[in-house]
Tab-separated table of C-alpha atoms (C1' of nucleotides) in Angstrom:
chain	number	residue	atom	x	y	z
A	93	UNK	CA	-35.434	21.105	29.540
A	94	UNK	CA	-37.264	24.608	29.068
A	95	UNK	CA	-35.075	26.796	30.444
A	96	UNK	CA	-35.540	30.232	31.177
A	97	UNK	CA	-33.119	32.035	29.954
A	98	UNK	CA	-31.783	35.309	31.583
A	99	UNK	CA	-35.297	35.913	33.592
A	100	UNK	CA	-37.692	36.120	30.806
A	101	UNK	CA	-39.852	33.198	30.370
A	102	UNK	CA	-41.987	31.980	27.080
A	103	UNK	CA	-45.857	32.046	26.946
A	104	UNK	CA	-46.021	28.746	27.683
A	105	UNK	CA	-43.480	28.971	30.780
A	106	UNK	CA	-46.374	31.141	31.844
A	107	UNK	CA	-49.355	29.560	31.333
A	108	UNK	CA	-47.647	26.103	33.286
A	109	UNK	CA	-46.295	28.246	36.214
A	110	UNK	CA	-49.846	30.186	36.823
A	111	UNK	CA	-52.040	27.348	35.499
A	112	UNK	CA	-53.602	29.925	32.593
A	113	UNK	CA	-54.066	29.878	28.985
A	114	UNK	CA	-52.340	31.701	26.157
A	115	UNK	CA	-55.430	33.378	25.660
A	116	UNK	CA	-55.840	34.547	29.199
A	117	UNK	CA	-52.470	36.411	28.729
A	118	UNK	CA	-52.994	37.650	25.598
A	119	UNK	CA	-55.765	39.234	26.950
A	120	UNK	CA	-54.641	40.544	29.888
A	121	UNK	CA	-52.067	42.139	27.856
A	122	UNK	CA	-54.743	43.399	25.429
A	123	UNK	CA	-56.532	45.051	28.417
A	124	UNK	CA	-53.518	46.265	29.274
A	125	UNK	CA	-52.682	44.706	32.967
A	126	UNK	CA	-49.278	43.599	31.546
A	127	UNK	CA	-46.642	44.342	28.726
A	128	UNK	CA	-44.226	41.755	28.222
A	129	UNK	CA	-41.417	42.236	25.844
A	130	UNK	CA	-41.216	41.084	22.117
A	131	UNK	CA	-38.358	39.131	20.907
A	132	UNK	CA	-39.120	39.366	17.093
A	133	UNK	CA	-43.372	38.687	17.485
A	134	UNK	CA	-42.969	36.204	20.731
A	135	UNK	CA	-43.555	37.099	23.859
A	136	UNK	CA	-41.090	37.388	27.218
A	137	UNK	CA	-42.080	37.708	30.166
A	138	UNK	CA	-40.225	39.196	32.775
A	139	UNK	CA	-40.346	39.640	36.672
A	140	UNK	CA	-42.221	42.430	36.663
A	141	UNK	CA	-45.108	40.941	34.421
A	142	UNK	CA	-44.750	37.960	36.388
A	143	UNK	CA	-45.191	39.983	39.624
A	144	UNK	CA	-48.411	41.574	37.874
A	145	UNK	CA	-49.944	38.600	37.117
A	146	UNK	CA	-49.753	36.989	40.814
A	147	UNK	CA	-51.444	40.194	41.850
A	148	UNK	CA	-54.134	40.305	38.864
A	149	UNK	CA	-55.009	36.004	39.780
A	150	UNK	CA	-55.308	37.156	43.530
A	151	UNK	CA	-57.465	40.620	42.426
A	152	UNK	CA	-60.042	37.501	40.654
A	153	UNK	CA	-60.312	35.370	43.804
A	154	UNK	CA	-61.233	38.440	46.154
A	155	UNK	CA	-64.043	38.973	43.159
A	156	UNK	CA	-62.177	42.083	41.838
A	157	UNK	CA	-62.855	43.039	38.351
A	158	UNK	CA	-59.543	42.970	35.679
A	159	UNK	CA	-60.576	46.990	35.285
A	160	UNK	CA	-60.526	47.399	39.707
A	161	UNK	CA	-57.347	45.599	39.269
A	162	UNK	CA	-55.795	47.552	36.644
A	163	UNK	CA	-56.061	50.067	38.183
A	164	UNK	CA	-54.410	49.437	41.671
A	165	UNK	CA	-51.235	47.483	39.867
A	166	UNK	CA	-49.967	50.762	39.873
A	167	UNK	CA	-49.397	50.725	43.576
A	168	UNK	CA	-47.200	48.453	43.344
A	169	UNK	CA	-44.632	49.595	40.935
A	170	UNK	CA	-44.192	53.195	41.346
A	171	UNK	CA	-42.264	54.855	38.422
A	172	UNK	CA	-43.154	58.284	40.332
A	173	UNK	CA	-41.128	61.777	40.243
A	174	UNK	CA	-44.761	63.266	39.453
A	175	UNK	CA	-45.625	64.422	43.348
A	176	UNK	CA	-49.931	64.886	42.810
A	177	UNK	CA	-49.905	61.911	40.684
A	178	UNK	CA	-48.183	59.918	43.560
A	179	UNK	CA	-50.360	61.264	46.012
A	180	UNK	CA	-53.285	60.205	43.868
A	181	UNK	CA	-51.859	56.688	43.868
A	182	UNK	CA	-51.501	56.923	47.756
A	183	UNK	CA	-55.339	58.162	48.306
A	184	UNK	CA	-56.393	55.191	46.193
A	185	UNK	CA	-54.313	52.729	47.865
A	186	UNK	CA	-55.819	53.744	51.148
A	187	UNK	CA	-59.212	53.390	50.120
A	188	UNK	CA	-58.382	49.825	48.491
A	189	UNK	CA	-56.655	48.621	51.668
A	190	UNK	CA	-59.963	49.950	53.618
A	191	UNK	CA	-62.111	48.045	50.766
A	192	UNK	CA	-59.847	45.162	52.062
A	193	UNK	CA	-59.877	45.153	55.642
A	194	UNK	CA	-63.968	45.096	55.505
A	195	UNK	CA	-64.157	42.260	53.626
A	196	UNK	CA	-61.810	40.616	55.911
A	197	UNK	CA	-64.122	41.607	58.610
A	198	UNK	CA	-67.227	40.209	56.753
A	199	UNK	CA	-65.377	36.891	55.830
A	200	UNK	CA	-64.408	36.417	59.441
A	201	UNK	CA	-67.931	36.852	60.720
A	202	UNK	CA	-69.252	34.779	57.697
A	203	UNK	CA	-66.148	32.219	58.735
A	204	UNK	CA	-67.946	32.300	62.479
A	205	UNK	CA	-71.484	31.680	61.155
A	206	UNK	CA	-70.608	28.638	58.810
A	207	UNK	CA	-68.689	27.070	61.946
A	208	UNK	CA	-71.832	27.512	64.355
A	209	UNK	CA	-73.517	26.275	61.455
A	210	UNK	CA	-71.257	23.109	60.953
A	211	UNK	CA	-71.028	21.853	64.621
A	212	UNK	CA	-74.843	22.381	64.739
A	213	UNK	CA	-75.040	19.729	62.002
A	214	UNK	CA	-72.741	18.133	63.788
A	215	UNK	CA	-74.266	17.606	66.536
A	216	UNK	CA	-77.369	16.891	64.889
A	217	UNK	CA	-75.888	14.567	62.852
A	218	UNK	CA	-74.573	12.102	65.756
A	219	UNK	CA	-78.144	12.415	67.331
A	220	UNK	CA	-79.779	11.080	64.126
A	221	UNK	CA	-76.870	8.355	64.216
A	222	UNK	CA	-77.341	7.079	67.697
A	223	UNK	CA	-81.228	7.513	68.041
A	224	UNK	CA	-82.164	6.083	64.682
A	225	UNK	CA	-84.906	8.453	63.137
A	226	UNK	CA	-86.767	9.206	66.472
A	227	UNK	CA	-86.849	12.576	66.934
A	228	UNK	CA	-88.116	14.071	70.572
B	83	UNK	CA	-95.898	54.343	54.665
B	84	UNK	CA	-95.194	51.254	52.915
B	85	UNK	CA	-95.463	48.799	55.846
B	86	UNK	CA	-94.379	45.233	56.088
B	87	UNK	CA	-97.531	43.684	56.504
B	88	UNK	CA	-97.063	40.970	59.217
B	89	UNK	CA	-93.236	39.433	58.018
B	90	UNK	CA	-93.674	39.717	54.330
B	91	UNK	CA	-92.187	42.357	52.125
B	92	UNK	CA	-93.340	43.428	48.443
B	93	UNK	CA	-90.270	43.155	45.553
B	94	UNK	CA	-90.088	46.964	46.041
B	95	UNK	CA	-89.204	47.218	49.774
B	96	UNK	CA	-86.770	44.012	49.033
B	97	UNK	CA	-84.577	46.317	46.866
B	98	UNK	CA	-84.751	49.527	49.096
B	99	UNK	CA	-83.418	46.832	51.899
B	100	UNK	CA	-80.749	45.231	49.630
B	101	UNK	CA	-79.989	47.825	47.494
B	102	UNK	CA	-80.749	45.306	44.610
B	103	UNK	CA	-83.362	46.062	41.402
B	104	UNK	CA	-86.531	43.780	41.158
B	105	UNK	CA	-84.816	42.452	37.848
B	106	UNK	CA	-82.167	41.318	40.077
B	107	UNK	CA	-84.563	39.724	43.046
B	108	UNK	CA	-86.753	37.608	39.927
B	109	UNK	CA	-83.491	36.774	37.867
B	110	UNK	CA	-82.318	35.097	41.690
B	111	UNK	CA	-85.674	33.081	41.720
B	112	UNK	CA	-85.214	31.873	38.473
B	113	UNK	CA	-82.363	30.399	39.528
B	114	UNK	CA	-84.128	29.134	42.533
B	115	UNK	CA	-81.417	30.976	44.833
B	116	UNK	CA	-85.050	32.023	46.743
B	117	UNK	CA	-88.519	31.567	46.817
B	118	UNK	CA	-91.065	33.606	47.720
B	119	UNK	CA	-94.809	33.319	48.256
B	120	UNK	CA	-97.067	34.185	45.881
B	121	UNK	CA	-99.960	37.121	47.033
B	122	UNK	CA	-101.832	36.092	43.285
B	123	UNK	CA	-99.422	37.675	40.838
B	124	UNK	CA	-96.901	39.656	43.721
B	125	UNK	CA	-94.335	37.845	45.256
B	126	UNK	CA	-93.863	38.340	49.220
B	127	UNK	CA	-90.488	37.747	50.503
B	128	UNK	CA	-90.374	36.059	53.994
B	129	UNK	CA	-87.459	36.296	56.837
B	130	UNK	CA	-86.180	33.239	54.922
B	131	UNK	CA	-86.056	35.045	51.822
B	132	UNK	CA	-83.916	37.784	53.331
B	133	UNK	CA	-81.739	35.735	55.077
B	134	UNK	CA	-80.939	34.082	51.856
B	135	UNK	CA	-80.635	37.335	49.673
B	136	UNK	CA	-77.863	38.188	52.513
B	137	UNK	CA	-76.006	35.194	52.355
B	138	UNK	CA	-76.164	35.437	48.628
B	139	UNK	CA	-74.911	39.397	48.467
B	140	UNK	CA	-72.288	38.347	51.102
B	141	UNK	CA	-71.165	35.503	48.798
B	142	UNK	CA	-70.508	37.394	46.110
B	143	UNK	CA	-68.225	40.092	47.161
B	144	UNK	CA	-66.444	37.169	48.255
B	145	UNK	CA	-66.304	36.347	44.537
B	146	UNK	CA	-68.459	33.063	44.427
B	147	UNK	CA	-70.638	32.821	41.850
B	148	UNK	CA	-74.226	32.351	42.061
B	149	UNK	CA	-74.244	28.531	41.415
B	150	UNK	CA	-71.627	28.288	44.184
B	151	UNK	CA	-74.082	30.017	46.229
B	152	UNK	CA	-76.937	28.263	45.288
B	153	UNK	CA	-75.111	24.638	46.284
B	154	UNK	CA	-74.643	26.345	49.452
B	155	UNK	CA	-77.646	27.759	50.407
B	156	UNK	CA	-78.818	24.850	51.820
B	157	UNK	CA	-76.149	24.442	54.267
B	158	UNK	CA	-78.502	27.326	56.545
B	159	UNK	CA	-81.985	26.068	56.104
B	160	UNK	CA	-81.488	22.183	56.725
B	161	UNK	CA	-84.792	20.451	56.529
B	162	UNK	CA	-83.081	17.032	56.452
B	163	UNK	CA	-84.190	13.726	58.298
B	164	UNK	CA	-82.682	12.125	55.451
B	165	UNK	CA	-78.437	11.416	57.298
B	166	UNK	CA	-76.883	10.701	53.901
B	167	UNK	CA	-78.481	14.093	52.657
B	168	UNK	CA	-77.267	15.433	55.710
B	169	UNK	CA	-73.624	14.033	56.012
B	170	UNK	CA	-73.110	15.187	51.619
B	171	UNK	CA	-74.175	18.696	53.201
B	172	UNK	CA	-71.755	18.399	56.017
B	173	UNK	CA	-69.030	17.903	53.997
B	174	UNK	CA	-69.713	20.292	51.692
B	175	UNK	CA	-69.545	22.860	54.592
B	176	UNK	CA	-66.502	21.843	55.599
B	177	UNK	CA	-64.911	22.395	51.953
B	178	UNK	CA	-66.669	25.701	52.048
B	179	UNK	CA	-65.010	26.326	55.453
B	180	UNK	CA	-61.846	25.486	53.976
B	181	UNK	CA	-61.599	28.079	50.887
B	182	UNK	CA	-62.928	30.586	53.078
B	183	UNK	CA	-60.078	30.246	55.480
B	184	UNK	CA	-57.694	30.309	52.580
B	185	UNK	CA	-59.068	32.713	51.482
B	186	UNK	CA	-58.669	35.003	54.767
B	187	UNK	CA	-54.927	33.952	54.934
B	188	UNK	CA	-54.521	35.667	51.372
B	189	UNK	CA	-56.405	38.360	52.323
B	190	UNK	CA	-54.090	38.652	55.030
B	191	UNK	CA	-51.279	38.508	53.550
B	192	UNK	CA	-52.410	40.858	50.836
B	193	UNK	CA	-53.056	43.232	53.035
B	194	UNK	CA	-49.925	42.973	54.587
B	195	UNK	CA	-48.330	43.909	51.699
B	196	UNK	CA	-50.045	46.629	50.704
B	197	UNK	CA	-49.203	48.138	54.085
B	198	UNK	CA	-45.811	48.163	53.298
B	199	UNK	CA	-46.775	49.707	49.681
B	200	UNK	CA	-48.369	52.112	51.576
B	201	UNK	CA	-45.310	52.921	54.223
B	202	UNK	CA	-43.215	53.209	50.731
B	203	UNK	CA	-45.107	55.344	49.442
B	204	UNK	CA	-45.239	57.647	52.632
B	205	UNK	CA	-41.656	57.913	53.043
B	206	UNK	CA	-40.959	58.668	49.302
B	207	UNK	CA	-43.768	61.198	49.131
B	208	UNK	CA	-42.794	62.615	52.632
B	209	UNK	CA	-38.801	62.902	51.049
B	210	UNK	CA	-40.055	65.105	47.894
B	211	UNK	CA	-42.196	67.572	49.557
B	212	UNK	CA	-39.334	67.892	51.500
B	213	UNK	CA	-36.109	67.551	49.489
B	214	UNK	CA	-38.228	68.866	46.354
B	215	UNK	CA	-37.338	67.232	43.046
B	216	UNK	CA	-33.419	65.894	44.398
B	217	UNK	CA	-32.599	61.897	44.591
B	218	UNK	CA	-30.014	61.635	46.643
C	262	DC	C1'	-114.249	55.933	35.039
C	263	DG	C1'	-109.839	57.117	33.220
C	264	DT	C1'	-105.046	57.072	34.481
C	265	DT	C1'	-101.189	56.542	37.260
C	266	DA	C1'	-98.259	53.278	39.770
C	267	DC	C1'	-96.674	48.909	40.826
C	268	DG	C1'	-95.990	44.337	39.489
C	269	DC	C1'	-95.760	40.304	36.213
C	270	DT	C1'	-94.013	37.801	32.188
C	271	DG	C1'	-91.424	37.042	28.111
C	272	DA	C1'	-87.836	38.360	24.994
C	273	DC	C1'	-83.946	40.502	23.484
C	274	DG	C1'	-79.582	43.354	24.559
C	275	DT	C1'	-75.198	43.972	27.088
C	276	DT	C1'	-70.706	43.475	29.460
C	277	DA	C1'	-66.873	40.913	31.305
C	278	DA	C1'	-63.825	37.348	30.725
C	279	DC	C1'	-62.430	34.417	28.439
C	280	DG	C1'	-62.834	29.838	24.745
C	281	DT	C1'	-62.409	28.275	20.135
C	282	DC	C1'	-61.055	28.171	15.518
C	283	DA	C1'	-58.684	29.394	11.268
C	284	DA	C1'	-54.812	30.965	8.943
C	285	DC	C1'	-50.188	32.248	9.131
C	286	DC	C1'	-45.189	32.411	10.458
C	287	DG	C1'	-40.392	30.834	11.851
C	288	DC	C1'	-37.620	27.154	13.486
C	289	DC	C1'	-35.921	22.507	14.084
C	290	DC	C1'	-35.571	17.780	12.594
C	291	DT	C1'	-34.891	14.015	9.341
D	236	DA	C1'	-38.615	19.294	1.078
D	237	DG	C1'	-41.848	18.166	4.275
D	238	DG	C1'	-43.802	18.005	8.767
D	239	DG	C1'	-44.533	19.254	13.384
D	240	DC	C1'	-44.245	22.444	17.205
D	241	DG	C1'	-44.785	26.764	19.362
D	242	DG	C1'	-46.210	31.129	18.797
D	243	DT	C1'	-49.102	35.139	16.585
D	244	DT	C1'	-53.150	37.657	15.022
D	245	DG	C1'	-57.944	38.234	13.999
D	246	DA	C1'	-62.689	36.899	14.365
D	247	DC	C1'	-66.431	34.784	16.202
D	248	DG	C1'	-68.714	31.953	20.092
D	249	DT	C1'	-69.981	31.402	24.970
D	250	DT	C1'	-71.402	31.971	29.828
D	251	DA	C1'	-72.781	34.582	33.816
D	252	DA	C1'	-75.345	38.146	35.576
D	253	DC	C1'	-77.995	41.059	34.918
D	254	DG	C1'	-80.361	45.586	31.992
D	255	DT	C1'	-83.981	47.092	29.100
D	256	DC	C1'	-88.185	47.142	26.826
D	257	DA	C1'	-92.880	45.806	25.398
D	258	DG	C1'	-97.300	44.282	26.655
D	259	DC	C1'	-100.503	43.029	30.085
D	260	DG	C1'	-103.113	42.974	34.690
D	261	DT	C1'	-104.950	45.342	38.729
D	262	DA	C1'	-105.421	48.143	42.589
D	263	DA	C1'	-105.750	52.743	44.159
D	264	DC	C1'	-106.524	57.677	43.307
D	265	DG	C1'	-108.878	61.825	41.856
DNA sequence: CGTTACGCTGACGTTAACGTCAACCGCCCT
DNA sequence: AGGGCGGTTGACGTTAACGTCAGCGTAACG
């Protein structure tokens, strides 16, 4: 029974829960997207890492690069008393979210294309069914 | 006044269009994502050709990789009489169709929640320029 | 008729994002 | 004491997606 003590959880805990490899946190770490803690040399990973990591796997499957995604994890956990810096963090969150609400516009158009596309085969699909391989 | 003689375009007037580097355009054809005519040595890109460069650009800010978008191409340009050809494509579409859609409802919900990032951050900021450094 | 510009074909270099492998450590079990 | 498991650190290999460079052809320009 792995359990997970306190809230911390092993490599391995990890690498099961977010279907990953040691190596793919190890690196991620290396690159510096999280920073679990160290219980003698092993690794624990907390909430916050865990957090991280949901955003970093989503980041990959809009076809963000790790170094994009760096970069706007620290939206999400402010540690701010630093005023410009925050503001800095705001300005780039905007422009992210506007990066993000275009590509939702170009995957819903590309969304409508592939469905006029599908019930065209559709449709031609039946006809070849019903009418042998006469075409008109 | 580089024209486009009748539909064709040279490699050159490709990349002006795309915003993509002849390197790019061969490196494609080599992996027979398009294919266009041959004027002796010079390749002439067709309407088809830039349709498929478009689908192909789209595709990958969607974060597909080329082979993805390579297997479906061929879902646009269907030259099929051959129905088993034809239904293996039709499903394929509809599995496409599928991860796009999941893909929007992430991006949704991603979205979403970087809205409320964004409110956060608003608020706080708004609070220190006007309580200065003070946490209540 | 030289040369400048565009294009073509290899061939090798590069970067991101890991995979793989070796060697080592600490802990638990028998 | 030995063995296995889980974890760690290098170090090198790999794949995708191009970049870069050399060498060649040819069409147009002055």
């Amino acid at each position: 029974m792995t359990a997970r003590t306190d809230d911390h959880m092993t490599i391995r805990q990890m690498c099961d829960a977010f279907e990953v490899t040691p190596r793919t946190l190890r690196f991620y770490e290396a690159k510096e997207l999280i920073s679990p803690l160290r219980e003698g040399a092993r690794r624990l990973y907390t909430r916050r890492d865990r957090a991280r990591l949901k955003l970093i796997l989503r980041g990959k499957r809009f076809g963000f690069s790790l170094e994009d995604i760096r970069q706007t994890l620290d939206l999400y956990d402010r540690q701010g008393t630093n005023l410009p810096q925050m503001e800095h963090t705001f300005a780039l969150a905007c422009e992210r979210l506007a990066i993000m609400e275009a590509q939702r516009a170009e995957l819903d158009e590309a969304i409508a294309e592939l469905k006029t596309e599908l019930a065209a085969g559709a449709t031609l699909i039946a006809e070849v069914k019903r009418g042998g391989t006469a075409a008109a």
